[in-house]
């Protein structure tokens, strides 16, 4: 993608030179530069011929100077053998992994899909299907899903559609007395499990609700705003965090630059791993720091300001229409009358406060997003910003279910 972006940029510069009738030597130089841009060669691992392959031996007391009997490629005795006719190399192992006689791969895969949708797998220890892991709560279901996944040609979209259209997925998350008696911890899926969204999803959702989310796909990592001084403390001032501008500032969390020693702080607060070790399953926590992030982090304040401007631009003309639009946009559900009245009450209270304190109103409505649109009442915009920030912090917005 870097190669394509660079080539595209130089091509634009060359086209501009030709349009402006630039000197021939300048155009020729730019043409040479364009011709010199080539993708880097990609190294590919290649297996040695059979005649040159290394012989492997058991080692006496792990001493490489005392080789014992020779060992040959194969699979552990506890697992099925390699498929008939499969070569004794990496290709053979790949065919063995997805062979129907070896359903472990499919079971692990569908269990992770289930955990992604429900917050917990049929086998809770997604990272461990061995004796030290937990037993499946529904082994027959796990086997059926694995068989369906293989029969569909390992079609991920198909198996996900099967799960989300099930009665289990479409259950209500409301807890009643019967649930608490029969299945207090919801081990048997008597209700849909309410769970907080992942760190990246919380950021992406807030960006989408506010209307700031960039739909750009691919490209290098970006540097959204983060608290000042973090990298200076970690690297003694040798490295800086070059905060991205424009569209890159609002890209999905997937593209956020991550350094293992100093992970992006707001995502760390919501249990995003630091990438120092492999992490299959995230353990969700609930701490006061998470509320402080979504209520006070400049990134979330900026999203709230953009959401407020969207409410004023698209929500209608009356306070009740705007309140209904805001709730529906944030939650994805038709607003209740009680929710609309609560939002209007909060808006009226905040607008009265900002009518008196104009300086605070300007700061709340414009810092850090930028100047307010023309012909917009700054008191109302500041009040809707507070409402937007409150809505983005609702439990129903930050949790799934």
mmCIF file of C-alpha atoms in Angstrom:
data_model
loop_
_atom_site.group_PDB
_atom_site.id
_atom_site.type_symbol
_atom_site.label_atom_id
_atom_site.label_comp_id
_atom_site.label_asym_id
_atom_site.label_seq_id
_atom_site.Cartn_x
_atom_site.Cartn_y
_atom_site.Cartn_z
ATOM 1 C CA UNK A 1 0.000 0.000 0.000
ATOM 2 C CA UNK A 2 2.943 2.349 0.684
ATOM 3 C CA UNK A 3 4.296 1.572 -2.782
ATOM 4 C CA UNK A 4 0.930 2.367 -4.391
ATOM 5 C CA UNK A 5 0.522 5.620 -2.437
ATOM 6 C CA UNK A 6 4.023 6.815 -3.372
ATOM 7 C CA UNK A 7 3.551 5.939 -7.032
ATOM 8 C CA UNK A 8 0.167 7.663 -7.090
ATOM 9 C CA UNK A 9 1.642 10.802 -5.525
ATOM 10 C CA UNK A 10 4.522 11.009 -8.024
ATOM 11 C CA UNK A 11 2.082 10.377 -10.900
ATOM 12 C CA UNK A 12 -0.041 13.322 -9.741
ATOM 13 C CA UNK A 13 3.053 15.531 -9.575
ATOM 14 C CA UNK A 14 4.040 14.440 -13.100
ATOM 15 C CA UNK A 15 0.557 15.163 -14.453
ATOM 16 C CA UNK A 16 0.637 18.591 -12.840
ATOM 17 C CA UNK A 17 4.013 19.355 -14.424
ATOM 18 C CA UNK A 18 2.685 18.406 -17.863
ATOM 19 C CA UNK A 19 -0.426 20.546 -17.403
ATOM 20 C CA UNK A 20 1.690 23.581 -16.468
ATOM 21 C CA UNK A 21 4.115 23.053 -19.409
ATOM 22 C CA UNK A 22 7.104 22.585 -17.128
ATOM 23 C CA UNK A 23 10.592 22.405 -18.681
ATOM 24 C CA UNK A 24 11.353 19.134 -20.462
ATOM 25 C CA UNK A 25 14.267 18.277 -18.168
ATOM 26 C CA UNK A 26 12.049 18.655 -15.084
ATOM 27 C CA UNK A 27 9.365 16.415 -16.637
ATOM 28 C CA UNK A 28 11.985 13.859 -17.658
ATOM 29 C CA UNK A 29 13.409 13.825 -14.135
ATOM 30 C CA UNK A 30 9.966 13.204 -12.678
ATOM 31 C CA UNK A 31 9.347 10.416 -15.231
ATOM 32 C CA UNK A 32 12.583 8.755 -14.158
ATOM 33 C CA UNK A 33 11.528 9.027 -10.539
ATOM 34 C CA UNK A 34 8.200 7.388 -11.381
ATOM 35 C CA UNK A 35 9.919 4.560 -13.263
ATOM 36 C CA UNK A 36 12.271 3.930 -10.341
ATOM 37 C CA UNK A 37 9.408 3.278 -7.894
ATOM 38 C CA UNK A 38 9.064 -0.471 -7.698
ATOM 39 C CA UNK A 39 7.655 -2.789 -5.046
ATOM 40 C CA UNK A 40 10.181 -4.355 -2.703
ATOM 41 C CA UNK A 41 10.974 -8.014 -3.442
ATOM 42 C CA UNK A 42 9.098 -10.375 -1.144
ATOM 43 C CA UNK A 43 11.231 -13.150 0.409
ATOM 44 C CA UNK A 44 9.519 -16.543 0.276
ATOM 45 C CA UNK A 45 10.584 -19.522 2.381
ATOM 46 C CA UNK A 46 11.328 -22.587 0.240
ATOM 47 C CA UNK A 47 11.797 -26.105 1.501
ATOM 48 C CA UNK A 48 15.016 -27.947 0.705
ATOM 49 C CA UNK A 49 14.849 -30.904 -1.708
ATOM 50 C CA UNK A 50 14.359 -34.301 -0.079
ATOM 51 C CA UNK A 51 17.952 -35.264 -0.795
ATOM 52 C CA UNK A 52 19.242 -32.231 1.098
ATOM 53 C CA UNK A 53 16.766 -32.263 3.985
ATOM 54 C CA UNK A 54 18.272 -32.390 7.455
ATOM 55 C CA UNK A 55 18.086 -35.598 9.470
ATOM 56 C CA UNK A 56 16.686 -35.195 12.980
ATOM 57 C CA UNK A 57 17.550 -37.421 15.924
ATOM 58 C CA UNK A 58 16.501 -37.803 19.506
ATOM 59 C CA UNK A 59 19.244 -36.441 21.751
ATOM 60 C CA UNK A 60 20.570 -38.336 24.742
ATOM 61 C CA UNK A 61 20.045 -36.104 27.795
ATOM 62 C CA UNK A 62 19.390 -33.265 25.328
ATOM 63 C CA UNK A 63 23.037 -33.310 24.300
ATOM 64 C CA UNK A 64 23.401 -32.557 20.601
ATOM 65 C CA UNK A 65 26.726 -34.406 20.640
ATOM 66 C CA UNK A 66 24.949 -37.686 21.479
ATOM 67 C CA UNK A 67 22.295 -38.300 18.818
ATOM 68 C CA UNK A 68 20.094 -41.389 19.232
ATOM 69 C CA UNK A 69 17.550 -42.896 16.819
ATOM 70 C CA UNK A 70 16.358 -40.868 13.864
ATOM 71 C CA UNK A 71 12.830 -39.407 13.869
ATOM 72 C CA UNK A 72 10.720 -38.775 10.782
ATOM 73 C CA UNK A 73 7.891 -36.305 10.091
ATOM 74 C CA UNK A 74 4.488 -37.328 11.425
ATOM 75 C CA UNK A 75 1.687 -36.415 13.780
ATOM 76 C CA UNK A 76 1.323 -37.152 17.517
ATOM 77 C CA UNK A 77 -0.178 -40.577 18.189
ATOM 78 C CA UNK A 78 -3.094 -38.972 20.065
ATOM 79 C CA UNK A 79 -4.232 -37.278 16.843
ATOM 80 C CA UNK A 80 -5.370 -38.752 13.522
ATOM 81 C CA UNK A 81 -2.639 -39.560 10.978
ATOM 82 C CA UNK A 82 -1.839 -37.413 7.984
ATOM 83 C CA UNK A 83 -4.352 -37.683 5.113
ATOM 84 C CA UNK A 84 -3.663 -40.440 2.617
ATOM 85 C CA UNK A 85 -1.167 -39.277 0.028
ATOM 86 C CA UNK A 86 -0.309 -36.063 1.862
ATOM 87 C CA UNK A 87 3.369 -35.073 1.532
ATOM 88 C CA UNK A 88 5.533 -35.113 4.654
ATOM 89 C CA UNK A 89 6.082 -31.364 4.669
ATOM 90 C CA UNK A 90 4.310 -28.135 5.582
ATOM 91 C CA UNK A 91 1.715 -28.657 2.879
ATOM 92 C CA UNK A 92 0.867 -32.022 4.389
ATOM 93 C CA UNK A 93 0.477 -30.444 7.823
ATOM 94 C CA UNK A 94 -1.805 -27.774 6.357
ATOM 95 C CA UNK A 95 -4.005 -30.428 4.746
ATOM 96 C CA UNK A 96 -4.037 -32.372 8.009
ATOM 97 C CA UNK A 97 -5.134 -29.295 9.984
ATOM 98 C CA UNK A 98 -8.263 -28.826 7.858
ATOM 99 C CA UNK A 99 -9.022 -32.507 7.299
ATOM 100 C CA UNK A 100 -12.466 -33.653 8.459
ATOM 101 C CA UNK A 101 -10.836 -36.483 10.377
ATOM 102 C CA UNK A 102 -9.140 -33.824 12.530
ATOM 103 C CA UNK A 103 -11.997 -31.581 13.774
ATOM 104 C CA UNK A 104 -9.918 -29.733 16.376
ATOM 105 C CA UNK A 105 -9.152 -26.825 14.026
ATOM 106 C CA UNK A 106 -12.827 -26.294 13.195
ATOM 107 C CA UNK A 107 -13.831 -26.577 16.863
ATOM 108 C CA UNK A 108 -11.305 -23.967 17.922
ATOM 109 C CA UNK A 109 -12.377 -21.644 15.102
ATOM 110 C CA UNK A 110 -16.131 -21.799 15.747
ATOM 111 C CA UNK A 111 -15.536 -21.455 19.478
ATOM 112 C CA UNK A 112 -13.738 -18.179 18.831
ATOM 113 C CA UNK A 113 -16.566 -17.000 16.589
ATOM 114 C CA UNK A 114 -19.009 -17.822 19.379
ATOM 115 C CA UNK A 115 -16.892 -15.973 21.922
ATOM 116 C CA UNK A 116 -16.697 -12.949 19.639
ATOM 117 C CA UNK A 117 -20.492 -12.782 19.484
ATOM 118 C CA UNK A 118 -21.351 -13.776 23.046
ATOM 119 C CA UNK A 119 -18.309 -12.621 25.025
ATOM 120 C CA UNK A 120 -17.529 -16.173 26.176
ATOM 121 C CA UNK A 121 -16.885 -19.318 24.180
ATOM 122 C CA UNK A 122 -18.634 -22.660 24.493
ATOM 123 C CA UNK A 123 -15.193 -23.588 25.813
ATOM 124 C CA UNK A 124 -14.438 -20.585 28.008
ATOM 125 C CA UNK A 125 -10.668 -20.963 27.734
ATOM 126 C CA UNK A 126 -10.401 -20.118 24.056
ATOM 127 C CA UNK A 127 -6.631 -20.232 24.351
ATOM 128 C CA UNK A 128 -6.535 -23.738 25.843
ATOM 129 C CA UNK A 129 -8.478 -26.755 24.550
ATOM 130 C CA UNK A 130 -6.306 -29.138 26.550
ATOM 131 C CA UNK A 131 -6.673 -30.809 29.942
ATOM 132 C CA UNK A 132 -5.922 -27.533 31.749
ATOM 133 C CA UNK A 133 -8.742 -25.705 29.960
ATOM 134 C CA UNK A 134 -12.424 -25.711 30.832
ATOM 135 C CA UNK A 135 -14.849 -28.297 29.487
ATOM 136 C CA UNK A 136 -17.393 -27.204 26.858
ATOM 137 C CA UNK A 137 -20.804 -26.328 28.259
ATOM 138 C CA UNK A 138 -22.465 -27.682 25.094
ATOM 139 C CA UNK A 139 -20.165 -30.264 23.460
ATOM 140 C CA UNK A 140 -22.807 -31.428 20.965
ATOM 141 C CA UNK A 141 -23.380 -27.854 19.802
ATOM 142 C CA UNK A 142 -19.626 -27.317 19.414
ATOM 143 C CA UNK A 143 -19.341 -30.458 17.304
ATOM 144 C CA UNK A 144 -22.341 -29.509 15.156
ATOM 145 C CA UNK A 145 -21.004 -26.006 14.503
ATOM 146 C CA UNK A 146 -17.590 -27.435 13.611
ATOM 147 C CA UNK A 147 -19.186 -29.880 11.155
ATOM 148 C CA UNK A 148 -21.301 -27.108 9.618
ATOM 149 C CA UNK A 149 -18.219 -24.922 9.266
ATOM 150 C CA UNK A 150 -16.274 -27.637 7.428
ATOM 151 C CA UNK A 151 -19.238 -28.658 5.246
ATOM 152 C CA UNK A 152 -19.702 -25.044 4.156
ATOM 153 C CA UNK A 153 -16.162 -24.974 2.807
ATOM 154 C CA UNK A 154 -14.875 -23.075 5.865
ATOM 155 C CA UNK A 155 -17.188 -20.180 5.038
ATOM 156 C CA UNK A 156 -16.846 -17.735 7.932
ATOM 157 C CA UNK A 157 -19.714 -15.499 6.804
ATOM 158 C CA UNK A 158 -22.048 -18.494 6.566
ATOM 159 C CA UNK A 159 -21.322 -19.823 10.070
ATOM 160 C CA UNK A 160 -21.626 -16.342 11.588
ATOM 161 C CA UNK A 161 -24.989 -15.895 9.879
ATOM 162 C CA UNK A 162 -26.117 -19.239 11.297
ATOM 163 C CA UNK A 163 -25.203 -18.159 14.834
ATOM 164 C CA UNK A 164 -26.697 -14.662 14.740
ATOM 165 C CA UNK A 165 -29.992 -15.950 13.309
ATOM 166 C CA UNK A 166 -30.381 -18.479 16.127
ATOM 167 C CA UNK A 167 -32.863 -18.044 18.973
ATOM 168 C CA UNK A 168 -29.944 -18.116 21.398
ATOM 169 C CA UNK A 169 -28.365 -15.008 19.903
ATOM 170 C CA UNK A 170 -31.691 -13.177 19.558
ATOM 171 C CA UNK A 171 -32.642 -13.585 23.208
ATOM 172 C CA UNK A 172 -33.264 -10.633 25.471
ATOM 173 C CA UNK A 173 -30.528 -9.678 27.910
ATOM 174 C CA UNK A 174 -33.052 -8.949 30.677
ATOM 175 C CA UNK A 175 -32.516 -10.998 33.833
ATOM 176 C CA UNK A 176 -35.495 -12.367 35.741
ATOM 177 C CA UNK A 177 -35.858 -14.352 38.966
ATOM 178 C CA UNK A 178 -36.093 -17.646 37.076
ATOM 179 C CA UNK A 179 -32.744 -16.999 35.380
ATOM 180 C CA UNK A 180 -31.058 -16.322 38.709
ATOM 181 C CA UNK A 181 -32.313 -19.594 40.110
ATOM 182 C CA UNK A 182 -31.652 -21.826 37.111
ATOM 183 C CA UNK A 183 -28.580 -20.233 35.544
ATOM 184 C CA UNK A 184 -27.146 -17.454 37.671
ATOM 185 C CA UNK A 185 -23.879 -17.134 35.736
ATOM 186 C CA UNK A 186 -25.568 -17.662 32.375
ATOM 187 C CA UNK A 187 -23.410 -20.686 31.628
ATOM 188 C CA UNK A 188 -26.192 -22.273 29.581
ATOM 189 C CA UNK A 189 -27.259 -19.167 27.635
ATOM 190 C CA UNK A 190 -30.711 -18.753 29.170
ATOM 191 C CA UNK A 191 -30.423 -15.064 28.195
ATOM 192 C CA UNK A 192 -28.177 -12.976 25.992
ATOM 193 C CA UNK A 193 -25.051 -11.980 27.933
ATOM 194 C CA UNK A 194 -24.602 -8.253 28.409
ATOM 195 C CA UNK A 195 -20.956 -7.360 27.953
ATOM 196 C CA UNK A 196 -18.919 -4.233 27.468
ATOM 197 C CA UNK A 197 -17.613 -3.613 23.969
ATOM 198 C CA UNK A 198 -13.938 -4.069 23.163
ATOM 199 C CA UNK A 199 -11.592 -1.098 23.376
ATOM 200 C CA UNK A 200 -11.322 -0.554 19.627
ATOM 201 C CA UNK A 201 -15.073 -0.934 19.136
ATOM 202 C CA UNK A 202 -15.841 1.700 21.775
ATOM 203 C CA UNK A 203 -13.669 4.210 19.931
ATOM 204 C CA UNK A 204 -14.977 3.253 16.475
ATOM 205 C CA UNK A 205 -18.596 3.382 17.593
ATOM 206 C CA UNK A 206 -18.175 6.835 19.128
ATOM 207 C CA UNK A 207 -16.521 8.051 15.932
ATOM 208 C CA UNK A 208 -19.411 6.687 13.849
ATOM 209 C CA UNK A 209 -22.111 8.158 16.100
ATOM 210 C CA UNK A 210 -20.395 11.542 15.975
ATOM 211 C CA UNK A 211 -20.103 11.405 12.177
ATOM 212 C CA UNK A 212 -16.309 11.676 12.250
ATOM 213 C CA UNK A 213 -15.368 8.084 11.370
ATOM 214 C CA UNK A 214 -13.165 7.784 8.289
ATOM 215 C CA UNK A 215 -14.107 5.003 5.852
ATOM 216 C CA UNK A 216 -10.616 4.874 4.369
ATOM 217 C CA UNK A 217 -9.231 1.343 4.080
ATOM 218 C CA UNK A 218 -5.564 0.381 4.222
ATOM 219 C CA UNK A 219 -2.430 2.473 4.503
ATOM 220 C CA UNK A 220 0.110 3.062 7.265
ATOM 221 C CA UNK A 221 -0.682 3.390 10.967
ATOM 222 C CA UNK A 222 -2.029 6.697 12.284
ATOM 223 C CA UNK A 223 -1.432 8.713 15.431
ATOM 224 C CA UNK A 224 -4.700 9.964 16.947
ATOM 225 C CA UNK A 225 -4.430 12.440 19.842
ATOM 226 C CA UNK A 226 -3.176 11.109 23.152
ATOM 227 C CA UNK A 227 -2.054 12.794 26.409
ATOM 228 C CA UNK A 228 1.095 14.849 25.964
ATOM 229 C CA UNK A 229 4.438 13.718 27.315
ATOM 230 C CA UNK A 230 3.901 9.961 27.326
ATOM 231 C CA UNK A 231 6.609 9.129 24.827
ATOM 232 C CA UNK A 232 8.961 11.739 26.246
ATOM 233 C CA UNK A 233 8.873 9.970 29.596
ATOM 234 C CA UNK A 234 9.347 6.529 28.045
ATOM 235 C CA UNK A 235 12.072 7.407 25.541
ATOM 236 C CA UNK A 236 13.789 10.350 27.250
ATOM 237 C CA UNK A 237 12.570 12.715 24.564
ATOM 238 C CA UNK A 238 14.193 10.751 21.706
ATOM 239 C CA UNK A 239 10.822 9.975 20.119
ATOM 240 C CA UNK A 240 7.679 12.036 19.704
ATOM 241 C CA UNK A 241 4.049 11.167 19.002
ATOM 242 C CA UNK A 242 3.329 12.961 15.687
ATOM 243 C CA UNK A 243 -0.414 13.546 16.115
ATOM 244 C CA UNK A 244 -2.203 12.906 12.819
ATOM 245 C CA UNK A 245 -4.262 15.608 11.171
ATOM 246 C CA UNK A 246 -7.264 15.571 8.880
ATOM 247 C CA UNK A 247 -8.935 12.282 8.021
ATOM 248 C CA UNK A 248 -6.190 10.178 9.664
ATOM 249 C CA UNK A 249 -7.191 11.621 13.021
ATOM 250 C CA UNK A 250 -10.533 9.787 12.805
ATOM 251 C CA UNK A 251 -9.580 6.403 11.444
ATOM 252 C CA UNK A 252 -10.652 3.108 12.981
ATOM 253 C CA UNK A 253 -8.826 1.844 16.062
ATOM 254 C CA UNK A 254 -7.374 -0.931 13.896
ATOM 255 C CA UNK A 255 -4.997 1.624 12.347
ATOM 256 C CA UNK A 256 -3.791 3.219 15.588
ATOM 257 C CA UNK A 257 -0.012 2.979 15.948
ATOM 258 C CA UNK A 258 0.906 0.669 18.807
ATOM 259 C CA UNK A 259 4.222 0.494 20.594
ATOM 260 C CA UNK A 260 4.411 -2.357 23.067
ATOM 261 C CA UNK A 261 6.226 -0.386 25.751
ATOM 262 C CA UNK A 262 3.780 2.558 25.564
ATOM 263 C CA UNK A 263 0.378 1.339 24.277
ATOM 264 C CA UNK A 264 -2.352 3.785 23.333
ATOM 265 C CA UNK A 265 -3.673 4.821 26.778
ATOM 266 C CA UNK A 266 -7.438 5.020 26.221
ATOM 267 C CA UNK A 267 -7.463 1.546 24.676
ATOM 268 C CA UNK A 268 -5.365 0.155 27.520
ATOM 269 C CA UNK A 269 -7.959 1.459 29.960
ATOM 270 C CA UNK A 270 -10.528 -0.754 28.216
ATOM 271 C CA UNK A 271 -8.367 -3.900 28.428
ATOM 272 C CA UNK A 272 -6.710 -3.768 25.031
ATOM 273 C CA UNK A 273 -3.559 -5.953 25.217
ATOM 274 C CA UNK A 274 -0.132 -4.370 24.990
ATOM 275 C CA UNK A 275 1.006 -6.868 22.300
ATOM 276 C CA UNK A 276 4.010 -7.889 24.400
ATOM 277 C CA UNK A 277 2.621 -11.434 24.483
ATOM 278 C CA UNK A 278 0.073 -13.273 22.359
ATOM 279 C CA UNK A 279 -3.460 -12.712 23.645
ATOM 280 C CA UNK A 280 -6.322 -14.925 22.476
ATOM 281 C CA UNK A 281 -8.879 -13.959 25.121
ATOM 282 C CA UNK A 282 -9.318 -10.527 26.718
ATOM 283 C CA UNK A 283 -10.436 -10.425 30.318
ATOM 284 C CA UNK A 284 -12.928 -7.589 30.685
ATOM 285 C CA UNK A 285 -12.715 -5.284 33.718
ATOM 286 C CA UNK A 286 -14.769 -2.388 35.078
ATOM 287 C CA UNK A 287 -12.809 0.454 36.650
ATOM 288 C CA UNK A 288 -13.467 4.149 37.387
ATOM 289 C CA UNK A 289 -10.639 5.018 35.001
ATOM 290 C CA UNK A 290 -12.768 3.844 32.074
ATOM 291 C CA UNK A 291 -15.493 6.372 32.898
ATOM 292 C CA UNK A 292 -12.862 9.090 33.258
ATOM 293 C CA UNK A 293 -11.602 8.271 29.752
ATOM 294 C CA UNK A 294 -14.971 8.432 28.004
ATOM 295 C CA UNK A 295 -16.054 11.545 29.898
ATOM 296 C CA UNK A 296 -12.836 13.575 29.886
ATOM 297 C CA UNK A 297 -10.419 12.311 27.227
ATOM 298 C CA UNK A 298 -9.989 15.075 24.581
ATOM 299 C CA UNK A 299 -10.707 12.518 21.852
ATOM 300 C CA UNK A 300 -14.131 11.724 23.314
ATOM 301 C CA UNK A 301 -14.830 15.410 23.964
ATOM 302 C CA UNK A 302 -14.094 16.099 20.303
ATOM 303 C CA UNK A 303 -16.488 13.323 19.286
ATOM 304 C CA UNK A 304 -19.145 14.781 21.584
ATOM 305 C CA UNK A 305 -18.722 18.192 19.968
ATOM 306 C CA UNK A 306 -19.119 16.692 16.494
ATOM 307 C CA UNK A 307 -22.157 14.695 17.656
ATOM 308 C CA UNK A 308 -23.723 17.892 19.023
ATOM 309 C CA UNK A 309 -23.275 19.652 15.680
ATOM 310 C CA UNK A 310 -24.808 16.655 13.922
ATOM 311 C CA UNK A 311 -27.818 16.819 16.276
ATOM 312 C CA UNK A 312 -28.382 20.494 15.479
ATOM 313 C CA UNK A 313 -27.925 19.939 11.737
ATOM 314 C CA UNK A 314 -30.004 16.779 11.271
ATOM 315 C CA UNK A 315 -32.105 16.328 14.395
ATOM 316 C CA UNK A 316 -34.962 18.642 13.520
ATOM 317 C CA UNK A 317 -36.055 22.041 14.783
ATOM 318 C CA UNK A 318 -37.515 21.380 18.241
ATOM 319 C CA UNK A 319 -35.727 20.164 21.366
ATOM 320 C CA UNK A 320 -37.874 17.038 21.503
ATOM 321 C CA UNK A 321 -37.053 16.116 17.890
ATOM 322 C CA UNK A 322 -33.365 16.632 18.513
ATOM 323 C CA UNK A 323 -33.465 14.627 21.730
ATOM 324 C CA UNK A 324 -35.191 11.747 19.939
ATOM 325 C CA UNK A 325 -32.639 11.861 17.108
ATOM 326 C CA UNK A 326 -29.717 11.893 19.566
ATOM 327 C CA UNK A 327 -30.958 8.889 21.544
ATOM 328 C CA UNK A 328 -31.753 6.909 18.403
ATOM 329 C CA UNK A 329 -28.359 7.712 16.871
ATOM 330 C CA UNK A 330 -26.451 6.723 20.015
ATOM 331 C CA UNK A 331 -28.345 3.570 20.964
ATOM 332 C CA UNK A 332 -29.697 2.323 17.645
ATOM 333 C CA UNK A 333 -33.153 1.917 19.205
ATOM 334 C CA UNK A 334 -36.337 4.009 19.016
ATOM 335 C CA UNK A 335 -36.256 6.384 21.998
ATOM 336 C CA UNK A 336 -38.646 6.030 24.913
ATOM 337 C CA UNK A 337 -40.619 9.039 26.095
ATOM 338 C CA UNK A 338 -38.822 8.865 29.441
ATOM 339 C CA UNK A 339 -35.460 9.049 27.653
ATOM 340 C CA UNK A 340 -36.530 12.042 25.584
ATOM 341 C CA UNK A 341 -37.764 13.927 28.654
ATOM 342 C CA UNK A 342 -34.533 13.174 30.543
ATOM 343 C CA UNK A 343 -32.418 14.441 27.651
ATOM 344 C CA UNK A 344 -34.492 17.635 27.343
ATOM 345 C CA UNK A 345 -34.183 18.219 31.083
ATOM 346 C CA UNK A 346 -30.392 17.855 30.940
ATOM 347 C CA UNK A 347 -30.181 20.102 27.872
ATOM 348 C CA UNK A 348 -32.282 22.848 29.480
ATOM 349 C CA UNK A 349 -30.207 22.757 32.639
ATOM 350 C CA UNK A 350 -26.897 22.971 30.756
ATOM 351 C CA UNK A 351 -28.109 25.701 28.388
ATOM 352 C CA UNK A 352 -29.163 27.850 31.344
ATOM 353 C CA UNK A 353 -25.692 27.425 32.846
ATOM 354 C CA UNK A 354 -23.870 28.308 29.627
ATOM 355 C CA UNK A 355 -26.018 31.389 28.993
ATOM 356 C CA UNK A 356 -24.408 32.836 32.102
ATOM 357 C CA UNK A 357 -20.881 31.502 31.487
ATOM 358 C CA UNK A 358 -20.163 32.336 27.837
ATOM 359 C CA UNK A 359 -16.444 31.621 28.101
ATOM 360 C CA UNK A 360 -17.072 28.057 29.284
ATOM 361 C CA UNK A 361 -19.694 27.627 26.568
ATOM 362 C CA UNK A 362 -17.199 28.522 23.841
ATOM 363 C CA UNK A 363 -14.613 26.147 25.287
ATOM 364 C CA UNK A 364 -17.067 23.271 25.617
ATOM 365 C CA UNK A 365 -18.407 23.735 22.075
ATOM 366 C CA UNK A 366 -15.168 24.339 20.165
ATOM 367 C CA UNK A 367 -12.117 22.937 21.998
ATOM 368 C CA UNK A 368 -10.585 20.834 20.450
ATOM 369 C CA UNK A 369 -12.843 20.376 17.364
ATOM 370 C CA UNK A 370 -12.606 23.938 16.107
ATOM 371 C CA UNK A 371 -14.809 26.993 15.500
ATOM 372 C CA UNK A 372 -18.551 26.509 15.674
ATOM 373 C CA UNK A 373 -20.635 26.667 12.473
ATOM 374 C CA UNK A 374 -22.102 30.022 11.570
ATOM 375 C CA UNK A 375 -25.575 30.956 12.788
ATOM 376 C CA UNK A 376 -25.423 28.400 15.627
ATOM 377 C CA UNK A 377 -26.275 29.504 19.151
ATOM 378 C CA UNK A 378 -23.120 28.778 21.159
ATOM 379 C CA UNK A 379 -25.067 28.176 24.388
ATOM 380 C CA UNK A 380 -27.222 25.515 22.742
ATOM 381 C CA UNK A 381 -24.228 23.926 21.030
ATOM 382 C CA UNK A 382 -22.354 23.668 24.325
ATOM 383 C CA UNK A 383 -25.414 22.199 26.040
ATOM 384 C CA UNK A 384 -25.902 19.611 23.284
ATOM 385 C CA UNK A 385 -22.209 18.742 23.599
ATOM 386 C CA UNK A 386 -22.770 17.837 27.240
ATOM 387 C CA UNK A 387 -25.829 15.808 26.231
ATOM 388 C CA UNK A 388 -23.829 14.043 23.511
ATOM 389 C CA UNK A 389 -21.049 13.225 25.960
ATOM 390 C CA UNK A 390 -23.601 11.827 28.391
ATOM 391 C CA UNK A 391 -25.229 9.675 25.714
ATOM 392 C CA UNK A 392 -21.876 8.269 24.595
ATOM 393 C CA UNK A 393 -21.307 7.231 28.220
ATOM 394 C CA UNK A 394 -24.622 5.445 28.626
ATOM 395 C CA UNK A 395 -24.423 1.838 29.719
ATOM 396 C CA UNK A 396 -26.632 0.877 26.791
ATOM 397 C CA UNK A 397 -24.131 2.434 24.369
ATOM 398 C CA UNK A 398 -20.958 0.937 25.864
ATOM 399 C CA UNK A 399 -22.360 -2.574 26.245
ATOM 400 C CA UNK A 400 -23.633 -5.164 23.788
ATOM 401 C CA UNK A 401 -27.028 -6.550 24.686
#
